[in-house]
XYZ file of C-alpha atoms in Angstrom:
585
model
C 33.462 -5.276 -4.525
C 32.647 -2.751 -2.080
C 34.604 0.154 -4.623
C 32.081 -1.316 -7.323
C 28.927 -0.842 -5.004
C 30.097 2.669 -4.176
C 30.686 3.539 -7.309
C 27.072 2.591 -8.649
C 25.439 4.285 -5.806
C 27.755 7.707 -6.510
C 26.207 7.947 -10.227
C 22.661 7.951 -8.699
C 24.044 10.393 -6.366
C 25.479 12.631 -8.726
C 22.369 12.257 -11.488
C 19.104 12.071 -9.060
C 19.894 13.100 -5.629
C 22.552 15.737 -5.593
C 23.783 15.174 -1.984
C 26.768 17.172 -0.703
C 29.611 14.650 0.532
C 28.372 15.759 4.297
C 25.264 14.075 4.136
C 25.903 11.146 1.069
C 23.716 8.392 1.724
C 23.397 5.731 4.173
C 24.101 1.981 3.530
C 27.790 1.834 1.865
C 29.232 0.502 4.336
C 31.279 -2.705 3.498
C 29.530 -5.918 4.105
C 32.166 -6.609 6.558
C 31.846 -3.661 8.422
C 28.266 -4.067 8.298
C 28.576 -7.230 9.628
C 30.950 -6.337 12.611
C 28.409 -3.533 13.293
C 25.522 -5.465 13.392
C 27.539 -8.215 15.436
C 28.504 -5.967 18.283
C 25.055 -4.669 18.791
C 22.804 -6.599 21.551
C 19.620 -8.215 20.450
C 17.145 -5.299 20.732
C 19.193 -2.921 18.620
C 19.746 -5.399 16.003
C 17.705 -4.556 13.147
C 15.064 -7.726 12.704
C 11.500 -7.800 10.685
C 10.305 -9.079 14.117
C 10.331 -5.685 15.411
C 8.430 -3.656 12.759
C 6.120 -6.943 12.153
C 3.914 -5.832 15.514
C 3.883 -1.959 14.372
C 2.235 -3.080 10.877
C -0.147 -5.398 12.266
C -0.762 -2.914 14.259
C -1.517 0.094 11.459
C -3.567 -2.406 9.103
C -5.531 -3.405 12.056
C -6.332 0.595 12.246
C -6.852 0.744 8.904
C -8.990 -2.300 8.376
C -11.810 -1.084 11.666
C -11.709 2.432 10.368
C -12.184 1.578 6.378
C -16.342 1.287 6.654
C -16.581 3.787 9.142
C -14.932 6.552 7.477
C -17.329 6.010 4.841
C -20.156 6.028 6.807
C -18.873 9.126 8.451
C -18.903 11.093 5.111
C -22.730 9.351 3.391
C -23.613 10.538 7.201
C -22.715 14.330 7.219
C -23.239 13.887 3.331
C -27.145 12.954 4.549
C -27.189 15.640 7.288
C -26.188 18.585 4.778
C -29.060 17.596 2.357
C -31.836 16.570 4.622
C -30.776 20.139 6.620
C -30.901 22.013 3.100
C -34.377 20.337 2.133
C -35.836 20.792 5.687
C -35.683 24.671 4.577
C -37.290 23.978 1.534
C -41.099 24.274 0.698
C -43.023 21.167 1.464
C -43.673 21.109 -2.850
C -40.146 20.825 -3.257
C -40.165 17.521 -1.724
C -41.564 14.583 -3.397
C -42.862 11.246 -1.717
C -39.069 9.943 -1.486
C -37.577 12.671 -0.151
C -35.984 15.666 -1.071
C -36.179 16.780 -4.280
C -38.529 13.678 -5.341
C -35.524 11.631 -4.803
C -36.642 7.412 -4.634
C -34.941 5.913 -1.930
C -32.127 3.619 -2.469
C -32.516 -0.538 -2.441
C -28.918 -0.275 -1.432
C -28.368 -1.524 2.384
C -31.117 -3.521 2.218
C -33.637 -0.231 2.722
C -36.549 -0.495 -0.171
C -38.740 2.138 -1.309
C -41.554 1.113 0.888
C -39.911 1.581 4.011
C -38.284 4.984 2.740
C -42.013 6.004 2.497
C -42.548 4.798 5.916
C -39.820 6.561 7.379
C -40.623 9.906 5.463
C -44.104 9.951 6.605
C -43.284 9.015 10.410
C -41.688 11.894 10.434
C -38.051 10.585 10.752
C -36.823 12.165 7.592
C -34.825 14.591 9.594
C -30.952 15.586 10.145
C -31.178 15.596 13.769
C -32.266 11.976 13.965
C -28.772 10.891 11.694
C -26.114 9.420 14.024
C -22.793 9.905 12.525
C -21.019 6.892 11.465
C -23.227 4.660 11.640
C -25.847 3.162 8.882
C -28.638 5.323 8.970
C -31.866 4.017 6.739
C -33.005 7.452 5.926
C -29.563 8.160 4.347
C -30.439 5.515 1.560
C -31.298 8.107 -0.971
C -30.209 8.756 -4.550
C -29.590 12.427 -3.755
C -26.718 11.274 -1.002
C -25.490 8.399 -2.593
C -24.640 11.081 -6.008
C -23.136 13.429 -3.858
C -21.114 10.914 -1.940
C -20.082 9.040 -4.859
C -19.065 12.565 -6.407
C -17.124 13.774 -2.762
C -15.373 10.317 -2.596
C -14.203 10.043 -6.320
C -12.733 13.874 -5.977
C -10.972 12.589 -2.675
C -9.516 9.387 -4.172
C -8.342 11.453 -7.122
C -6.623 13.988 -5.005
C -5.366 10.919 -2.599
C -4.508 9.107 -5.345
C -2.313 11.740 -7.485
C -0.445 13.458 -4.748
C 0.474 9.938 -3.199
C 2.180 8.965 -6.451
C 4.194 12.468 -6.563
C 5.242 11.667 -2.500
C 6.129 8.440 -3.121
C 9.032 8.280 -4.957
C 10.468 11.268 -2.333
C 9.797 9.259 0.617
C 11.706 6.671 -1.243
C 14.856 8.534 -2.028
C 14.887 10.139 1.884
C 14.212 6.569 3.296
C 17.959 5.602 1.561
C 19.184 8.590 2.837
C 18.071 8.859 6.423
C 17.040 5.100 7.122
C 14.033 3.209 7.270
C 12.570 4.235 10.486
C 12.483 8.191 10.122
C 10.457 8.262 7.269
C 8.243 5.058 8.216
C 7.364 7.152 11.114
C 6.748 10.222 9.443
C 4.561 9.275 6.832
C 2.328 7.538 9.889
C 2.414 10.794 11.582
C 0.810 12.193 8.657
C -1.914 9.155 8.194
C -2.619 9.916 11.951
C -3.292 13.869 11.147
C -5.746 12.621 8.866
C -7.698 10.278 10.784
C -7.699 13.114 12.937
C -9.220 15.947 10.828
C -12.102 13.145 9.905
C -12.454 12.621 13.619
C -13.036 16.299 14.335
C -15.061 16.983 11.752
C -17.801 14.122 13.431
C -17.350 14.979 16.308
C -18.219 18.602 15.958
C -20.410 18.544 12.589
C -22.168 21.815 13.565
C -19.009 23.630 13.504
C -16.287 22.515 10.949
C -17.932 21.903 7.118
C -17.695 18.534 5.294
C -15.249 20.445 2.765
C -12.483 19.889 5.335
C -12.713 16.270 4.219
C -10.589 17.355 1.702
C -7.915 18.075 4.470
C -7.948 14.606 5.354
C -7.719 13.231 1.533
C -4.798 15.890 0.986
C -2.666 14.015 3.924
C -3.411 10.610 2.828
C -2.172 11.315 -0.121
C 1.151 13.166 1.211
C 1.695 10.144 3.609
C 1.712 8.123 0.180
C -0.862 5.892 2.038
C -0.654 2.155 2.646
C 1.240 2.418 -0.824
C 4.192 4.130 0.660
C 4.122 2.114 4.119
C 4.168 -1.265 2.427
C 6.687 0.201 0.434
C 9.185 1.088 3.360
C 8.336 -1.875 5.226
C 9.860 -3.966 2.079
C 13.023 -1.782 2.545
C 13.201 -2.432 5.805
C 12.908 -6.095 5.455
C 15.121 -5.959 2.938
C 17.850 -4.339 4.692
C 17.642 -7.438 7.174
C 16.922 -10.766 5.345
C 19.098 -12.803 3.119
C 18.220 -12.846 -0.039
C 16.866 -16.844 0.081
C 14.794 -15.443 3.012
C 13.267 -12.248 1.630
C 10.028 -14.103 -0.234
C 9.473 -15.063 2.972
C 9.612 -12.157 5.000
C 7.830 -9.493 2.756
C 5.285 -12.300 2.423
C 5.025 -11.767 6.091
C 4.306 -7.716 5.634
C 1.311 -8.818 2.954
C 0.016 -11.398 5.019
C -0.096 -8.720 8.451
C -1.831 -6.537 5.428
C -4.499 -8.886 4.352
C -5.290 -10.186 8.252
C -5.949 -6.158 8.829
C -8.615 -6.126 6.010
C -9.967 -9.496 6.827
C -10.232 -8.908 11.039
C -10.000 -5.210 11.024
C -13.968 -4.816 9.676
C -14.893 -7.153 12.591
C -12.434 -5.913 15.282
C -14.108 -2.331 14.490
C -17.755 -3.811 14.349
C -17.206 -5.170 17.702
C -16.308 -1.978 18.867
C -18.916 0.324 17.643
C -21.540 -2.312 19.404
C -19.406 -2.319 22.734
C -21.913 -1.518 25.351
C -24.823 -2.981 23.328
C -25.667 0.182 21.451
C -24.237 1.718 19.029
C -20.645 3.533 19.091
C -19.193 4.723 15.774
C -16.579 7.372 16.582
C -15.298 4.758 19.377
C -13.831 2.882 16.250
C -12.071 6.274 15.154
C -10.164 6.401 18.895
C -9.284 3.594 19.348
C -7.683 3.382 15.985
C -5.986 6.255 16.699
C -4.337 5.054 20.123
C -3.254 2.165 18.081
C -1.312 4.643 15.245
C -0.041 6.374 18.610
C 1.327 3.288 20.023
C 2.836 2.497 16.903
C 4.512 6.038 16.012
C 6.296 5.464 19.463
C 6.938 1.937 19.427
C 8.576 3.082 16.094
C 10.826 6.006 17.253
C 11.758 4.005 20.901
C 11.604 0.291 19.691
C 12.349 -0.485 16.677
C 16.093 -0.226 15.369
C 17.135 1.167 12.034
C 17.795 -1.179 8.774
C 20.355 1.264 7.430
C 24.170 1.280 9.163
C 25.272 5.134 9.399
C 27.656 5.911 6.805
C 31.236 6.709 7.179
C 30.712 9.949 6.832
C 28.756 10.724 9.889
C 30.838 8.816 11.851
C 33.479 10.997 11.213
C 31.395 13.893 11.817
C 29.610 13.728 14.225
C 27.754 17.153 13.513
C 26.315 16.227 9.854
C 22.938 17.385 9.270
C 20.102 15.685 10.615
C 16.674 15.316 8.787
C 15.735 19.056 10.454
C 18.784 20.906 9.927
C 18.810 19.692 6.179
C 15.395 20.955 5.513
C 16.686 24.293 7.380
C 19.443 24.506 5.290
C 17.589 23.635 2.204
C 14.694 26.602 2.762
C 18.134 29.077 4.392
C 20.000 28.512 0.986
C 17.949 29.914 -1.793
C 18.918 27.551 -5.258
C 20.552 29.604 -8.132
C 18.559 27.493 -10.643
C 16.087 28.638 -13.004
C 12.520 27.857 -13.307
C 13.225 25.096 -15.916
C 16.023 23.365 -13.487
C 13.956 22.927 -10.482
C 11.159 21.886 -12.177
C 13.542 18.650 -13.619
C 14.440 18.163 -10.359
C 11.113 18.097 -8.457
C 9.561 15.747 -11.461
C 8.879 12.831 -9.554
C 9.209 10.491 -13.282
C 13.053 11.284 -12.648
C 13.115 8.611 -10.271
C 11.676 6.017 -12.751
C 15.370 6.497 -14.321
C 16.097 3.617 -11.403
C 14.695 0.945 -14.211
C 16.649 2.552 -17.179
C 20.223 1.152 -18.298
C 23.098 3.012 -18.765
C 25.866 3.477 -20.857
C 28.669 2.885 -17.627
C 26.890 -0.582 -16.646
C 28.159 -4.246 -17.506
C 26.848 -6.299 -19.319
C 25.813 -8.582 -16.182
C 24.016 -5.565 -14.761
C 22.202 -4.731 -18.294
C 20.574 -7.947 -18.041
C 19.378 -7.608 -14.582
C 18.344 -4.695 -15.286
C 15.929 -5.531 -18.083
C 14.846 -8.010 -15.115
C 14.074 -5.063 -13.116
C 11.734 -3.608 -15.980
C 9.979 -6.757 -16.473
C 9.178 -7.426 -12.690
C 8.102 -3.975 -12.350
C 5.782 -4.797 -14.832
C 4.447 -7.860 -13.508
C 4.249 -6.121 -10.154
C 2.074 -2.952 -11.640
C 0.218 -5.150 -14.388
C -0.748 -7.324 -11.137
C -1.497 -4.545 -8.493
C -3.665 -2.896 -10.626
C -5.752 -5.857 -12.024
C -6.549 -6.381 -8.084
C -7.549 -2.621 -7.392
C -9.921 -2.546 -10.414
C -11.308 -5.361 -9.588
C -12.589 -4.611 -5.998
C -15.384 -2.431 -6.426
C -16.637 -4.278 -9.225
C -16.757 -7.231 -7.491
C -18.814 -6.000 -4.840
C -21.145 -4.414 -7.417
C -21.281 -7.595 -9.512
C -22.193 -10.109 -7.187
C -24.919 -7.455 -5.866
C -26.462 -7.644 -9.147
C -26.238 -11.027 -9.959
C -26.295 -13.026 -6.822
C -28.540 -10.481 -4.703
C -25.693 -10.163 -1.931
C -26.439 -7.850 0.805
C -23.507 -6.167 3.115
C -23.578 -9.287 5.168
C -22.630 -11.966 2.396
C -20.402 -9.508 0.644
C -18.706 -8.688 3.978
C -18.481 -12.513 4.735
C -16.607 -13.191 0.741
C -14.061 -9.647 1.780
C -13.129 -11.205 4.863
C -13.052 -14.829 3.180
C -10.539 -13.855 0.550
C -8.547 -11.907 2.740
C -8.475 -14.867 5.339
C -6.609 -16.826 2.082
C -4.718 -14.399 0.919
C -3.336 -13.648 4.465
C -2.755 -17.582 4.956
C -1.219 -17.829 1.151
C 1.556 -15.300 2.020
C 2.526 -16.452 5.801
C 1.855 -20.168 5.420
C 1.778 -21.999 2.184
C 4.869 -18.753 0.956
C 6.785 -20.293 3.411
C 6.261 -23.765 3.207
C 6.349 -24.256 -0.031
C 9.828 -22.296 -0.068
C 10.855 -24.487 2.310
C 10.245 -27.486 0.539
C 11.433 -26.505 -3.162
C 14.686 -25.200 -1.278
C 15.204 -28.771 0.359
C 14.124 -31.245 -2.255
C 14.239 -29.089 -5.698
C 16.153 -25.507 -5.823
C 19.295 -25.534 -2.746
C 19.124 -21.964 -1.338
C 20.566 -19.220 -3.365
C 22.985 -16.538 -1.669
C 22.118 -13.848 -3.944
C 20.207 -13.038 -6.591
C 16.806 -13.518 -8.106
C 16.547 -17.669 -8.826
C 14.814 -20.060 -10.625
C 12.261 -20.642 -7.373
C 11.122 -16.964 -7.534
C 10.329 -17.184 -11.141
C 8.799 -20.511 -10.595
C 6.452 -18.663 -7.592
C 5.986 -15.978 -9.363
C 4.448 -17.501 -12.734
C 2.099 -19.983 -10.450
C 0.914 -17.529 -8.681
C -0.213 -15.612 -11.795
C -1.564 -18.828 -12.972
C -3.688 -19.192 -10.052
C -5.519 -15.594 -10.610
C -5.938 -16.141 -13.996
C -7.797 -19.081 -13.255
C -9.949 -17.847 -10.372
C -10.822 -14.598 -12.519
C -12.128 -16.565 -15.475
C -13.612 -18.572 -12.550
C -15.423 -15.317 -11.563
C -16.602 -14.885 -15.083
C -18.528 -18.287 -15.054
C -19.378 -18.808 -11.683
C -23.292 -19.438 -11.800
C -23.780 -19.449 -7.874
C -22.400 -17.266 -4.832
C -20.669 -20.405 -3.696
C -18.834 -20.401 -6.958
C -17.881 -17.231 -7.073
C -16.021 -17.501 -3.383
C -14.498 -20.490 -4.501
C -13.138 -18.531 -7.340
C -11.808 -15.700 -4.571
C -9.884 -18.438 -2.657
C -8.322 -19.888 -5.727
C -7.536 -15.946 -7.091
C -6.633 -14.991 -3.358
C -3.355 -17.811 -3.996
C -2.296 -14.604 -6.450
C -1.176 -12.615 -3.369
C 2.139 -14.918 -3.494
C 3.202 -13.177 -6.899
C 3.036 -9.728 -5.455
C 5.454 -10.345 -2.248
C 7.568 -12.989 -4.596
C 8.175 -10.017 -7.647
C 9.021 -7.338 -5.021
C 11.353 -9.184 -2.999
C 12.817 -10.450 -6.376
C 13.470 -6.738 -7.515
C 14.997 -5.749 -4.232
C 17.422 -8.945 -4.792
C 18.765 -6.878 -7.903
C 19.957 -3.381 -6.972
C 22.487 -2.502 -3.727
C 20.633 -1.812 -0.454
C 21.647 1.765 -0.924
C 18.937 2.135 -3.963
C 16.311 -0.151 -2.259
C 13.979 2.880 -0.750
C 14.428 4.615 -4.643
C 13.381 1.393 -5.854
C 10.514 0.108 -3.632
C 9.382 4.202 -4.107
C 9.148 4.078 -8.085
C 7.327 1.104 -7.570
C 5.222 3.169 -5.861
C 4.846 5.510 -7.775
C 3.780 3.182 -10.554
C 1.418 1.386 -8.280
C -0.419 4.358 -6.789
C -0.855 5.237 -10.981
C -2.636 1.903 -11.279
C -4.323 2.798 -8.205
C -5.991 5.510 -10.226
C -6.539 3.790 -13.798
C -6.736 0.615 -13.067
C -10.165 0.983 -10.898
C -11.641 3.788 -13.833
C -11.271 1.637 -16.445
C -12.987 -1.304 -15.097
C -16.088 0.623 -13.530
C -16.670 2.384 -16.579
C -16.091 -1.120 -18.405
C -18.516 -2.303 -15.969
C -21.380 -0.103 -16.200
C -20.982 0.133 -20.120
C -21.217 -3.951 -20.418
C -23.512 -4.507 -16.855
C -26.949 -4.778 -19.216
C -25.569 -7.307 -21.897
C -22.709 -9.211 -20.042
C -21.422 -7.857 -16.927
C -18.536 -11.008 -16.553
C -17.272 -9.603 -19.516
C -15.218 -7.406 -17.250
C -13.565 -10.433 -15.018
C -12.253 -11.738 -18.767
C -10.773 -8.233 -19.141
C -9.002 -8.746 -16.092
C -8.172 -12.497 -16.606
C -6.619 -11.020 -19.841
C -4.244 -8.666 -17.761
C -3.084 -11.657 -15.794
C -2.387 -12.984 -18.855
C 0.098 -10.711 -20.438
C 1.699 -10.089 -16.766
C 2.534 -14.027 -17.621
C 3.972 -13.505 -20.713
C 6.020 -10.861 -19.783
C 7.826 -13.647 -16.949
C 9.257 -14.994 -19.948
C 11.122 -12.020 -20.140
C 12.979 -12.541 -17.193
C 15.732 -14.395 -16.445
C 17.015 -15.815 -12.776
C 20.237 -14.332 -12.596
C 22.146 -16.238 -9.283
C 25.192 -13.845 -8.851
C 23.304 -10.800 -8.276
C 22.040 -7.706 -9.971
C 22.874 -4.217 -10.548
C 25.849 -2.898 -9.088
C 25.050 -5.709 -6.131
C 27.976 -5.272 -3.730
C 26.955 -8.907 -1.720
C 25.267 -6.879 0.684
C 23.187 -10.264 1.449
C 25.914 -12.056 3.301
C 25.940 -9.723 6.490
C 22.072 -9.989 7.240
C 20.896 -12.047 9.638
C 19.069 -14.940 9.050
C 15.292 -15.347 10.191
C 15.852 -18.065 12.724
C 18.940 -16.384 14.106
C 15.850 -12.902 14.081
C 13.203 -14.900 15.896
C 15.648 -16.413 18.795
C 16.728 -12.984 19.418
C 13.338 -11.557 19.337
């Protein structure tokens, strides 16, 4: 078994990664010596998803205080630059609204009348704008264009590059471990939290171009994307494979807290003091990516056993002296040969058969398609729907930021107690009255999860659609927010089918295709959206309900396959179980 498993991982060597035999890749270790390895190591350097569990709290928590904030940050200087361009303008430039005749905004709660108000009190200036915060006189159609037009550019450029570095933080996550690259990639989030941080801070000095800057390293860090993604290896690595629903649903439900308490963690800061604080937000989210770079790097132990190979030499190259080598050794290729290589659709090749496999690991394989699938088909439906949700009930139930923050932070509050509690539970209970635990492979319970879960957002989506009341409508959210089950149940089932030596390449295709849906899924419905908002703007929640449909026909294609999956070399049976985690931890 353990010839078969490095066999399979040698032909994705040889065809995708090209590694010298110096520096093959980690994780082919035998499952006994695995085991003996992790057995002789004392509690705190046994790997366990009770050590990287306080580190992602800790980033979504971050990213959840610093999500409104940011964007107030860039409609802010976004304000500042126009009001400063039209305060050097000739008074007959400027009609009653503003500058340029612009009408304020009924956005924010801020109506025309008081936007005359505030014009003609004089307050329609840049040096009365605090930065970060909500600032009435922003409300404008001038700045709300121009920050609709900065952020779209932003998300595009976030958006693309993540789903070219995903897929490569992927591949050097099975090469170098979990941890390396999990820190890395928050390094990079950190740099640009950063650049937006110096850019308020000193407004009169750096331009609200370098925005970009921060965009451009979001989307190299492959963004929350890429650190779900090697948080699932990681888990992975760790869990059984009867126990892995469980723990990724873990790493969603940390996810979904951050979005649901982060926006009130951060409000509570920026009113510390009883005035108001913006950029204290943007600090202390950074001290908490600090504190989790280096609780990372000092703490938490790596996933991935060393390979034989650098045990026996003890001088193979590290993640620095392989990049030094790489840049010291000019390739030989041509033009046409390293672009192959550097296409980042080569590692898609992860779902494709091939002519060497059985006929056992054909059939997972076409499992692996069709849960990829699922996964993507359901991803996306979620991102497109976000914005328009907001927008929607805005329109048609008159929501202001308080009711629509109140239904974010509802839904998140379910889909965070979905994936930690009722996951669980309701594991717990099929395992011991329905479906006995499975030792490996994808089961009969995880397609079972994973088509009730679809079920349950194709019901609160058409429930969105006909919802004649706000009430309704969060209602709806709970009942759709039950969907966050699927996503945790289809990608623990995929890891459950390759060898932990291909789970990073994996988890970072996935990526790729979900930071692809990222970008289509969200166009598609706002222009679907504003092209149907006159006549029937729920026309767009059927759309979606439609999606979750055809994700549920494509479970049929699946099939529970209990010995295993491709080129599976019972890597399972040396992790350590999640009770055995939490009474070391």
């Amino acid at each position: 078994m353990a010839a078969d498993s490095r066999y399979s991982y040698q032909r994705v060597r040889d065809e995708a990664e090209e590694l010298s035999d110096e520096d093959e890749g980690v994780g082919r270790r035998s499952p006994e010596g695995k085991q003996k390895g992790f057995e002789a190591l004392v509690w705190f350097r046994r790997p366990s998803v009770f050590f990287l569990l306080p580190v992602f709290l800790l980033f979504n928590l971050a990213m959840g205080a610093t999500s409104m904030p940011r964007m107030n940050v860039i409609i802010s200087l976004t304000c500042r630059k126009i009001l400063s361009s039209a305060a050097d303008m000739p008074s007959s430039h400027l009609g009653p609204g503003g500058p340029a005749g612009q009408q304020h905004s009924a956005r924010h709660g801020v109506g025309h009348s008081m936007g005359m108000n505030s014009t003609m009190s004089g307050n329609f200036s840049a040096s009365s704008i605090i930065i970060g915060d909500h600032n009435p006189q922003c409300s404008i159609n001038a700045v709300e264009s121009a920050t609709a037009m900065l952020t779209l550019w932003g998300n595009l450029i976030a958006g693309v590059l993540g789903a070219i570095a995903a897929p490569y933080w992927g591949r050097l996550s099975d090469r170098y471990g979990r941890v390396k690259p999990l820190a890395a990639a928050s390094t990079v989030i950190l740099g640009s939290e950063v650049v937006v941080v110096l850019i308020a801070t000193l407004p009169d000095i750096i331009s609200l171009n370098w925005v970009y800057l921060a965009f451009l390293l979001e989307g190299f860090s492959g963004s929350f994307i890429l650190i779900m993604a090697l948080a699932s290896s990681y888990a992975a690595d760790c869990t059984r494979d009867s126990e892995r629903n469980v723990a990724l649903g873990w790493f969603h439900g940390s996810m979904f807290f951050g979005m649901a308490a982060g926006p009130a963690f951060g409000g509570y800061l920026g009113m510390s003091g009883g005035k108001s604080r913006p950029l204290l937000i943007f600090y202390t989210a950074l001290a908490m990516r600090v504190i989790g770079i280096l609780f990372l790097l000092i703490v938490v132990p790596e996933s991935l056993p060393s390979s034989p190979q650098s045990q026996s030499h003890p001088h193979s190259p590290s993640v620095t002296a392989h990049l030094k080598q790489l840049f010291s050794n000019p390739s030989h290729k041509t033009w046409t040969e390293k672009a192959k290589s550097a296409n980042p659709l080569r590692i898609l090749r992860v779902f494709v058969p091939t002519a060497d496999q059985s006929r056992r690991d054909r059939a997972a394989q076409r499992n692996l398609i069709a849960l990829a699938s699922v996964n993507t088909i359901m991803f996306g439906a979620v991102m497109g729907a976000m914005n328009v949700m907001m927008l929607y009930s805005e329109f048609v139930f008159g929501w202001g930021n308080k009711e629509s923050g109140n239904f974010l932070s509802t839904i998140n509050l379910f889909r965070t107690l979905a994936t930690v509690l009722i996951l669980p539970l309701a594991i717990s209970l099929s395992q011991r009255f329905f479906y006995p635990a499975s030792t490996h492979g994808f089961n009969t319970l995880d397609l079972l999860l994973l088509r009730l879960s679809i079920f349950s957002d194709l019901i609160g989506y058409i429930g969105y659609a006909l919802a004649p009341t706000g009430t309704l409508f969060t209602i709806s959210g709970a009942v759709a927010a039950l969907g966050a089950i699927g996503l945790a149940t289809s990608e623990a089932s995929m890891t459950k089918l390759v060898g932990s030596a291909k789970t990073g390449e994996l988890l970072g295709a996935l990526g790729f295709l979900q930071a692809i849906a990222r970008i289509v899924a969200p166009t598609v419905a706002n222009l679907t959206y504003s092209w149907t908002v006159d006549k029937a703007p729920q026309l767009v929640f059927w759309g979606i309900a439609v999606c979750f449909g055809v994700a549920g026909v494509v479970t049929f294609l699946v099939r529970p396959d209990e010995a295993g999956g491709v080129g599976d070399s019972g890597g399972d049976e040396d992790a350590v179980p999640l009770q055995a985690q939490k009474s070391c931890c």
